[in-house]
XYZ file of N, CA, C and O in Angstrom:
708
model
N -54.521 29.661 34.613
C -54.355 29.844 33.188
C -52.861 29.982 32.902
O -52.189 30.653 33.686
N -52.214 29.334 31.719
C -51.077 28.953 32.074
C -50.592 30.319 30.271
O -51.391 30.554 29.364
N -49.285 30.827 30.362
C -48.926 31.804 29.632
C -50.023 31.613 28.211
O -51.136 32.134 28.133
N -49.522 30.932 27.393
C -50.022 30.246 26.198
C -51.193 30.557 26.120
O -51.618 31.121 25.112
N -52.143 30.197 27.386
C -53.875 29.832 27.095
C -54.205 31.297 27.079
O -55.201 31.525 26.392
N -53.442 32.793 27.858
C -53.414 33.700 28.182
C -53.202 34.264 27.079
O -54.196 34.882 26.699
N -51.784 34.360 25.962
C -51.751 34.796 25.019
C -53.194 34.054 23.816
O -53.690 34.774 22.950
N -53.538 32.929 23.970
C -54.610 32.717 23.394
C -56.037 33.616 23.163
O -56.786 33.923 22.235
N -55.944 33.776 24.251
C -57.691 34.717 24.696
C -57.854 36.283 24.785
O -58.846 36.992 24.956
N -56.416 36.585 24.593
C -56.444 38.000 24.990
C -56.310 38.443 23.990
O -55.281 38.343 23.321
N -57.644 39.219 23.565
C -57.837 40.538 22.326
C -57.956 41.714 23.108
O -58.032 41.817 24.333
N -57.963 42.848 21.967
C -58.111 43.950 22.190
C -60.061 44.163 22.378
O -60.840 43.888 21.466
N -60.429 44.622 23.560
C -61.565 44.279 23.913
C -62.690 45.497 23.555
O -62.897 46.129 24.591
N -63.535 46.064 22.347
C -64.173 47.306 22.190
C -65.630 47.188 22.621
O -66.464 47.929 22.101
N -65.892 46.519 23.313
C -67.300 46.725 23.915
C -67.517 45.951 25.567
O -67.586 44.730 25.711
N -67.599 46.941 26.698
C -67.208 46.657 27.514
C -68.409 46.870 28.404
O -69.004 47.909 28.116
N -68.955 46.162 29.437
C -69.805 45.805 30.330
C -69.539 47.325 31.469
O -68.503 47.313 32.133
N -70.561 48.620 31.629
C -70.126 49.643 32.018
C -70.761 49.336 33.426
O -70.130 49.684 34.424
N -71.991 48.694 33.563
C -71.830 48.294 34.870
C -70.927 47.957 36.012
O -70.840 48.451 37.136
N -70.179 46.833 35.336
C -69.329 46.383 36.485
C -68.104 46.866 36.265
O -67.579 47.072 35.170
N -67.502 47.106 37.711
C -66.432 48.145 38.062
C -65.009 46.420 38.415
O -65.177 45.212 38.583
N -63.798 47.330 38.363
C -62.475 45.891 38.383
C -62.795 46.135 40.254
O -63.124 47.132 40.897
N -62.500 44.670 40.660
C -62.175 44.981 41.768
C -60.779 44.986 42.030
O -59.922 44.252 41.537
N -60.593 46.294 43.223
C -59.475 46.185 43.670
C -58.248 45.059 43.505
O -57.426 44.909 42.601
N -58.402 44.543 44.392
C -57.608 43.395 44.500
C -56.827 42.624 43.132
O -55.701 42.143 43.002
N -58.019 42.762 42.179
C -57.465 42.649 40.624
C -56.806 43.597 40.358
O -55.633 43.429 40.026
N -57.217 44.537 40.407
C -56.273 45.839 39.524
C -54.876 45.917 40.631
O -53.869 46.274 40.020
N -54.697 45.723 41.728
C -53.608 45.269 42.290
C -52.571 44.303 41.887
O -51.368 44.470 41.690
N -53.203 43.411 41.820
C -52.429 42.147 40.465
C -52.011 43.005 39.721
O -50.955 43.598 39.941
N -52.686 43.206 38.809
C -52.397 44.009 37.208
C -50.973 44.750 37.568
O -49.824 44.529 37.186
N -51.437 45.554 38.310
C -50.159 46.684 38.644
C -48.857 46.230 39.130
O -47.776 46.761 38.875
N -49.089 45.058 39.950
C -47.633 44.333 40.488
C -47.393 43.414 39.329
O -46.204 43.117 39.216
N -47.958 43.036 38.698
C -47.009 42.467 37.319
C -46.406 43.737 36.844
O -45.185 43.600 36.772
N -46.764 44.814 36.525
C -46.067 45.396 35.747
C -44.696 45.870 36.969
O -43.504 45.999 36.687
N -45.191 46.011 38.008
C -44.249 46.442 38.558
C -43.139 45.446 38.798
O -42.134 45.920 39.328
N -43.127 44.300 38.543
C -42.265 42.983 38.380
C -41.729 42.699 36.857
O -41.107 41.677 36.567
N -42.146 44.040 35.650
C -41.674 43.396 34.554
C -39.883 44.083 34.051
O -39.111 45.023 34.241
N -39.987 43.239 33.570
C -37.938 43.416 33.101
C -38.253 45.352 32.370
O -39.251 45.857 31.856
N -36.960 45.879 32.657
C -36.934 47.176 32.081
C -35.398 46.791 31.776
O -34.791 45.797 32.175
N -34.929 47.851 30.955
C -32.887 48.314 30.804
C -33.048 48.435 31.653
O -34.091 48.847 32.161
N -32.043 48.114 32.179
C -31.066 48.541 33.818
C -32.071 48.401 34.619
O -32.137 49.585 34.950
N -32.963 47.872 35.237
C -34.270 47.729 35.569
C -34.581 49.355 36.331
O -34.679 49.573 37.539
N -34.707 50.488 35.056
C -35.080 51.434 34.917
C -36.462 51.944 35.129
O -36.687 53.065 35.586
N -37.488 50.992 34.744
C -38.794 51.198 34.809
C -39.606 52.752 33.905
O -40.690 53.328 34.002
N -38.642 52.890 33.254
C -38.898 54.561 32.726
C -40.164 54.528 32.069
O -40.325 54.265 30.877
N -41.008 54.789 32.851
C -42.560 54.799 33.050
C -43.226 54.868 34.051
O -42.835 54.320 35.081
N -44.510 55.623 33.995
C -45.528 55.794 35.363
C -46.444 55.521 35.287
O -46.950 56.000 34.272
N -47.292 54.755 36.012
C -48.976 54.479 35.658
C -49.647 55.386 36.663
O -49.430 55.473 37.872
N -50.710 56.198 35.731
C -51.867 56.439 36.819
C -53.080 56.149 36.241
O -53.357 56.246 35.045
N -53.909 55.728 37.290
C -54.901 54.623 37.282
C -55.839 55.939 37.327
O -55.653 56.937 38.023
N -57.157 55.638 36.187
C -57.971 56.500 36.333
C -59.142 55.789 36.697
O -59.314 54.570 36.720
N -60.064 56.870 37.030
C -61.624 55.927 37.630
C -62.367 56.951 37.718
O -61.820 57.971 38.136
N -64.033 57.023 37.312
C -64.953 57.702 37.657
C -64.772 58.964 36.315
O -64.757 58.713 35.110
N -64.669 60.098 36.851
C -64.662 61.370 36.096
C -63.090 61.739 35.140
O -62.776 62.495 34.221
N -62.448 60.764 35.952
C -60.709 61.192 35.461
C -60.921 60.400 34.212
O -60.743 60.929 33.114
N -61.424 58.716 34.374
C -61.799 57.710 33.316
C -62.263 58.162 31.853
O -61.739 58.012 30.749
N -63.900 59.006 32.429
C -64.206 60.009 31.510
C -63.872 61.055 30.202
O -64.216 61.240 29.035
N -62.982 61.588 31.207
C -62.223 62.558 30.793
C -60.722 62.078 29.390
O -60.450 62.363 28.224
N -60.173 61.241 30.495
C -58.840 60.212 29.546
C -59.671 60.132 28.341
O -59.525 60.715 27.266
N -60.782 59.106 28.809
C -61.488 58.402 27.519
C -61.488 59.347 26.478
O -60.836 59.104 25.463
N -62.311 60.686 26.616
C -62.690 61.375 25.827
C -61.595 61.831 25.014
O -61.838 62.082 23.834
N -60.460 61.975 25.444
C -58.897 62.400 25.047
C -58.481 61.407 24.156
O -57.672 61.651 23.261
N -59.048 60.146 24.363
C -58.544 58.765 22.991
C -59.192 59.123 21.745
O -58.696 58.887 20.643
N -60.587 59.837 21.979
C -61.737 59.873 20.765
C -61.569 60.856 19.492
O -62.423 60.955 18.611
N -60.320 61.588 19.520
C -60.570 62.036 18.254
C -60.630 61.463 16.998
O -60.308 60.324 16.658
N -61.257 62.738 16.086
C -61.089 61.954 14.906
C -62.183 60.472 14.616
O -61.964 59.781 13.622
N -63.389 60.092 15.632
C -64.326 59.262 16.021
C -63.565 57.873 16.468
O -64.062 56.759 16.309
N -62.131 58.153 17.120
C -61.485 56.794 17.021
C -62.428 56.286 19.032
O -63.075 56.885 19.891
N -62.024 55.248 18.865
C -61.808 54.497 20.497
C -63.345 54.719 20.917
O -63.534 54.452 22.103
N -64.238 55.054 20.368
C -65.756 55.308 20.787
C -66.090 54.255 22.459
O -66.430 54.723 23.546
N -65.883 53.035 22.170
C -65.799 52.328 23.319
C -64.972 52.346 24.854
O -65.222 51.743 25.898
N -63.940 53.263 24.511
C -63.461 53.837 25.746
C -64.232 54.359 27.087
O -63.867 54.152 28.244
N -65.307 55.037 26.688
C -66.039 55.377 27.559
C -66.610 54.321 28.096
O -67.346 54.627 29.034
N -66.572 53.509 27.930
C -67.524 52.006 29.119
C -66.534 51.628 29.791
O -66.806 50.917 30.759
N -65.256 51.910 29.569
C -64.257 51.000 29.868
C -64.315 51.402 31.899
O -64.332 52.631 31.967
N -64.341 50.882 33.164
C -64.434 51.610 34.314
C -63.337 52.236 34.503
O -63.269 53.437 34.763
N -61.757 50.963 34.308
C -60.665 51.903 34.267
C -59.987 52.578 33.359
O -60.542 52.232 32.316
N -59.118 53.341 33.067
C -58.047 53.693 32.100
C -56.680 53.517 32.691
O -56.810 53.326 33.900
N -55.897 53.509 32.463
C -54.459 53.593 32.784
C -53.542 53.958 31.632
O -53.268 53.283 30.640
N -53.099 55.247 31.998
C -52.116 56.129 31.502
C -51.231 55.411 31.782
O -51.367 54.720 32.792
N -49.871 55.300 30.907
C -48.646 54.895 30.919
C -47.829 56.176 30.359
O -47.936 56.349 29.144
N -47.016 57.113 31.085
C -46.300 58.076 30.518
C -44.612 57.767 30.818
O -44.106 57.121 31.736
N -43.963 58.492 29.670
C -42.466 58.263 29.700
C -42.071 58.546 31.084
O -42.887 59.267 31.657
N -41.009 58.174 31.828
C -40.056 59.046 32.045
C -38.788 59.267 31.702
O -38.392 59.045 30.558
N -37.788 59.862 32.937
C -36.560 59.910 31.992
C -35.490 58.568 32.535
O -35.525 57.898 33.567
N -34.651 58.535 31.462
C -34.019 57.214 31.753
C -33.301 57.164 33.106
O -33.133 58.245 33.672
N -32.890 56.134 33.651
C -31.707 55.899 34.590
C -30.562 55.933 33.806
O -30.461 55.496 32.660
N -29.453 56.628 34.669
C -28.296 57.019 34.214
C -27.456 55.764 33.065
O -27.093 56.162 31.957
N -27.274 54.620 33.384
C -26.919 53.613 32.556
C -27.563 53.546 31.533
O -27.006 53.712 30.448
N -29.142 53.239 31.650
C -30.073 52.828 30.408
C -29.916 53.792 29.376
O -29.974 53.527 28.175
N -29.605 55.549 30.142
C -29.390 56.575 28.993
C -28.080 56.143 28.480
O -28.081 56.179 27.250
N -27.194 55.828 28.877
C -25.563 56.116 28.396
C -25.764 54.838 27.424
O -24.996 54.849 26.461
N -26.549 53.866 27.485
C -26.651 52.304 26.803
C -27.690 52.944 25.367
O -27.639 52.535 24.208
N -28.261 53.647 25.722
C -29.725 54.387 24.407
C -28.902 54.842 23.624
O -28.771 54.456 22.462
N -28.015 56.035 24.364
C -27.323 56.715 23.799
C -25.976 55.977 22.869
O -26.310 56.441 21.778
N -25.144 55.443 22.663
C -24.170 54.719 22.245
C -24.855 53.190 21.232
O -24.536 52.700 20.148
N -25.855 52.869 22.226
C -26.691 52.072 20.837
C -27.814 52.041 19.658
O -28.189 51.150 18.896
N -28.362 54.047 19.925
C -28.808 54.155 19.207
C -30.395 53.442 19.393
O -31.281 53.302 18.550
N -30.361 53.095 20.711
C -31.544 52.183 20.544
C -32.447 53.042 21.515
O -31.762 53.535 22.411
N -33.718 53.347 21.589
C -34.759 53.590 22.379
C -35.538 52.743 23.917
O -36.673 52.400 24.249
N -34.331 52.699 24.439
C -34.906 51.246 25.522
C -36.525 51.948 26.487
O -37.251 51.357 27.286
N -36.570 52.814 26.173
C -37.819 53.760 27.133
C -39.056 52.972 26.057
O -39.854 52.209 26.601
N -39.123 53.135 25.001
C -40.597 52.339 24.071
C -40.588 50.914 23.970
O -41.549 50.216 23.646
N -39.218 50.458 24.326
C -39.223 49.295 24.748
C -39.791 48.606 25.753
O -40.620 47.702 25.646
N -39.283 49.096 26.818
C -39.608 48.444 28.292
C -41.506 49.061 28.680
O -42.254 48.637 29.561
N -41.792 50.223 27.569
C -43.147 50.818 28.011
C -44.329 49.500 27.209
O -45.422 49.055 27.561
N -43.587 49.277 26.228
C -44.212 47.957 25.365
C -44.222 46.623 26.346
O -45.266 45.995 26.524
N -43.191 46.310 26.856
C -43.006 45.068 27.838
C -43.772 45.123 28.594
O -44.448 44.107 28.752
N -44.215 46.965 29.898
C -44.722 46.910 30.780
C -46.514 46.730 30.273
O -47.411 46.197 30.926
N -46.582 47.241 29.194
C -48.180 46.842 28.577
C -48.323 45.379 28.646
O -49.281 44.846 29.204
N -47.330 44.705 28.056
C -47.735 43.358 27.837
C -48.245 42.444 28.697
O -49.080 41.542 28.629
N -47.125 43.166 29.994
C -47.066 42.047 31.108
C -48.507 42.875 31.774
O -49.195 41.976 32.259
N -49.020 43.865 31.921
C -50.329 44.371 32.056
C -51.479 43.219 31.490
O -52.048 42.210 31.908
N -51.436 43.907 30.488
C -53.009 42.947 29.483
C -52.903 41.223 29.778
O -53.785 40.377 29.623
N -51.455 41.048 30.269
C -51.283 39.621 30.268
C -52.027 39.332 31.220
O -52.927 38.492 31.247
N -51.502 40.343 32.401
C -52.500 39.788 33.848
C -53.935 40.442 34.017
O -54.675 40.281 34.986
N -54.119 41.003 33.195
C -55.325 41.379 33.305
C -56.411 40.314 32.552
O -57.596 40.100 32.809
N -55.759 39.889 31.793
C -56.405 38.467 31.490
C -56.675 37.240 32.112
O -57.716 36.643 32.387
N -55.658 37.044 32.243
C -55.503 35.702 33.934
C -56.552 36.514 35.104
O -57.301 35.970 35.916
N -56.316 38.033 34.877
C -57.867 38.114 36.241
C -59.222 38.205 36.227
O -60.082 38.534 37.044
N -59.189 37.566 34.294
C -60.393 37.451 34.389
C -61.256 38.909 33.091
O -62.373 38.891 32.574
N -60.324 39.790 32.994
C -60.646 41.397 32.563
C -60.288 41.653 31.477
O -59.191 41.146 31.241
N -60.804 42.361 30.463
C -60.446 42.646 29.219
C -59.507 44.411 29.018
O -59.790 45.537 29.427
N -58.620 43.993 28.391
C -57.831 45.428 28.113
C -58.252 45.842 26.433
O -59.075 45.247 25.736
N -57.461 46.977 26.065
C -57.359 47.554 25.143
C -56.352 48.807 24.930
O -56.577 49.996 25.156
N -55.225 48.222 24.450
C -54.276 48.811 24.341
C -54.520 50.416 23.194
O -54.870 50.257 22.025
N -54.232 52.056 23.861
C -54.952 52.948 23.077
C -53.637 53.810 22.707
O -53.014 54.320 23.638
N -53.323 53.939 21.760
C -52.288 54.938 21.385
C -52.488 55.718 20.169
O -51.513 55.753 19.419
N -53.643 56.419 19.768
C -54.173 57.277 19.729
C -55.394 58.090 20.469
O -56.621 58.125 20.565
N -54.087 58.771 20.961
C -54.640 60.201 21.948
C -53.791 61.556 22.181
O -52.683 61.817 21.712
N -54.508 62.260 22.933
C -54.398 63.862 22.863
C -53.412 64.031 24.363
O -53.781 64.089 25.536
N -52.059 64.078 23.768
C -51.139 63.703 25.027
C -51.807 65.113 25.746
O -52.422 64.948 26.799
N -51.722 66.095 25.347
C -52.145 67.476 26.546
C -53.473 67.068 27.159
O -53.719 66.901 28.354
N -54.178 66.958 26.251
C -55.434 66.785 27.309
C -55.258 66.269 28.328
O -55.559 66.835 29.379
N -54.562 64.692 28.276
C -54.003 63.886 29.231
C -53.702 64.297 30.486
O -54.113 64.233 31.645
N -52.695 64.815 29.716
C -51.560 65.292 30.972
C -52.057 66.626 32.208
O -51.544 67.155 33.194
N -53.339 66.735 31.440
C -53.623 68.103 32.129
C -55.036 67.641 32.992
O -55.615 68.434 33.734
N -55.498 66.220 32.772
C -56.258 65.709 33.550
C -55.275 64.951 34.576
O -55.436 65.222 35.766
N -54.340 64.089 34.251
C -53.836 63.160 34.764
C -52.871 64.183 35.809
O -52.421 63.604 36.798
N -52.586 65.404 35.681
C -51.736 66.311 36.404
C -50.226 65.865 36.214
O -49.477 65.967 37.186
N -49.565 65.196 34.573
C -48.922 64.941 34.484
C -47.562 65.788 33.708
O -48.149 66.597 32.990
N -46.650 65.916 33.582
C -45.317 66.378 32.768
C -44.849 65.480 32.160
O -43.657 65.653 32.415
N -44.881 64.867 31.706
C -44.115 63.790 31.201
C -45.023 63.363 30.082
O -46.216 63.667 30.052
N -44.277 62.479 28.948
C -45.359 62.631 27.828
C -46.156 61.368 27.861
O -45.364 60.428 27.795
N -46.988 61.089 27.911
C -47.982 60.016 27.569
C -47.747 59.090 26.648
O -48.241 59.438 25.575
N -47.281 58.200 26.603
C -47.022 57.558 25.485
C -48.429 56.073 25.149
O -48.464 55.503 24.058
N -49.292 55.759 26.156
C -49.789 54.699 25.797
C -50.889 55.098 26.992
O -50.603 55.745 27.999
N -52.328 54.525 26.629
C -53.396 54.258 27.451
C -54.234 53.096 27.336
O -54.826 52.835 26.288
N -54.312 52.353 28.423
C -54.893 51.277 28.556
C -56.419 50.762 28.844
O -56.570 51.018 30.039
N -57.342 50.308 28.478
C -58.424 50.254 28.976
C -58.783 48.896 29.635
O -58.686 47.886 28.939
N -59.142 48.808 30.773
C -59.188 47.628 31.511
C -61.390 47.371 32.124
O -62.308 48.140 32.410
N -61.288 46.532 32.067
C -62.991 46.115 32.517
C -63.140 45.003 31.821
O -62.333 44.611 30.979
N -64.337 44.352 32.184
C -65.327 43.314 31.697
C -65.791 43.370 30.644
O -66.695 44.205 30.647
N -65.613 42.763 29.388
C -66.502 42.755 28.193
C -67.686 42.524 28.671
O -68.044 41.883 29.659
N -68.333 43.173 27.791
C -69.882 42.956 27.533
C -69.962 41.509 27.029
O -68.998 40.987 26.469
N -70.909 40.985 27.197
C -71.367 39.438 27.185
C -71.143 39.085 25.497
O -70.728 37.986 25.128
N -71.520 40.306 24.457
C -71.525 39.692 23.165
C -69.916 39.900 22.531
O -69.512 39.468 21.452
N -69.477 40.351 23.105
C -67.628 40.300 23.082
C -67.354 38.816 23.044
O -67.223 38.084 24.026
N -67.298 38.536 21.995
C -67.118 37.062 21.898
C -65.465 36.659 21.294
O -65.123 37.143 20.215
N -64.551 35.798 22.029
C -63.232 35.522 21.085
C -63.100 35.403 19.771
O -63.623 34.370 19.352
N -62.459 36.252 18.729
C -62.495 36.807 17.757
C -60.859 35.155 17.184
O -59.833 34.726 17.712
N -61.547 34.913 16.056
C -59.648 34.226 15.466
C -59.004 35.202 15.627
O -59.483 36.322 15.802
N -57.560 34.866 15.585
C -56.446 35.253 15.777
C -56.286 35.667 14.193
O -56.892 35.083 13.295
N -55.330 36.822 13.974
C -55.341 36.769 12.821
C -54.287 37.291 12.867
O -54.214 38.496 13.111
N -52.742 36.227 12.558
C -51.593 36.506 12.906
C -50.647 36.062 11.556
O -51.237 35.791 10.510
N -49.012 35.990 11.625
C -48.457 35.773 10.498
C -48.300 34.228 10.865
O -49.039 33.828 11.764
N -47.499 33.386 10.326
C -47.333 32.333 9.959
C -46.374 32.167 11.177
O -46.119 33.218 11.765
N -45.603 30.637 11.820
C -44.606 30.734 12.210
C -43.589 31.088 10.965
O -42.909 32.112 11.032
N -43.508 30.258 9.884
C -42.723 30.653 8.971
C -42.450 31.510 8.480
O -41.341 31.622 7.957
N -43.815 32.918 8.448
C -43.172 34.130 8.263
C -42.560 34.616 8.916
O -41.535 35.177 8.527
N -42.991 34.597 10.340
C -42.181 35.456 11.142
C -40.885 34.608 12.085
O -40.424 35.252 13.027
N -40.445 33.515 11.888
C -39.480 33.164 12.768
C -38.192 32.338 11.555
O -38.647 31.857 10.517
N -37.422 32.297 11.690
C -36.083 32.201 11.116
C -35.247 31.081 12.025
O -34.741 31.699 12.961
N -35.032 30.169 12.072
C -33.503 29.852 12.756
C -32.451 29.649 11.952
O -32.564 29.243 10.796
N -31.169 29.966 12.615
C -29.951 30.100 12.315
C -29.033 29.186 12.884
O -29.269 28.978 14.074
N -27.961 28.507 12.374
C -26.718 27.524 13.143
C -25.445 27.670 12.387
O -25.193 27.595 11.184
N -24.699 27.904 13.462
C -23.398 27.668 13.516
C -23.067 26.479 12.405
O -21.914 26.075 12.259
């Protein structure tokens, strides 16, 4: 599956096949893309921990307030993505440009995630509403949570949804000298 056909097919996936579990070997993929994706200063200022079974559970239940993410719970895996702190350059570069390169590169490392989790076949769902303490106090983490992922098999009636995006013309511009 070539980038394109990948960004084609890949939605955010809310009804997920609780039977079947990722295999290994996939969720291995998944993880070495991200661990291959561009950061500042190739900083990586982020941590994944991979949940499964009761931890899964637990995360899930931490997305649901407020009746949001109900489908989390089928999902087999979760994956926490939490901050960390910058590498010495990437801070001194944040700092002087004013720019946030840590929500940056945590956005990149999602992408290049769901990307390959698609090519393996698996549906994600990108979750950023949740209960960072709960999290952190399942996940045995310090650091703040900034994003949770849900990875598994759609359920069979998960069917490709249109795209429902802006225009090229809205959103792209060129410029010349």
């Amino acid at each position: 599956m070539d980038f394109l056909q990948i960004a084609k097919t890949r939605q955010s996936c809310r009804s997920y096949d609780p039977s079947r579990d990722v295999e290994q070997e996939k969720l291995d993929a998944i993880l070495e893309a991200v661990r291959l994706a561009p950061s500042a200063c190739n900083g990586q200022p982020y941590h994944l921990t991979v949940c499964r079974g009761n931890a899964a559970k637990a995360v899930a239940a931490a997305t649901m307030g407020m009746g949001m993410n109900k489908f989390a719970a089928q999902a087999p895996v979760l994956i926490v993505i939490s901050e960390m702190p910058y590498v010495k350059s990437a801070a001194l570069g944040a700092k002087l440009k004013g720019n946030d390169y840590r929500s940056i590169d945590i956005g990149i490392a999602a992408a290049y995630l769901t990307a390959e989790a698609t090519a393996q076949g698996l549906s994600t769902c990108i979750l950023g509403w949740l209960d960072d303490e709960k999290i952190r106090k399942v996940c045995g983490l310090d650091q703040p949570v900034r994003l949770v992922i849900t990875v598994g098999y759609s359920d069979a009636a998960d069917r490709l949804r249109d795209k429902k995006r802006k225009s090229a013309e809205d959103l792209v511009t060129y410029t010349e000298d």
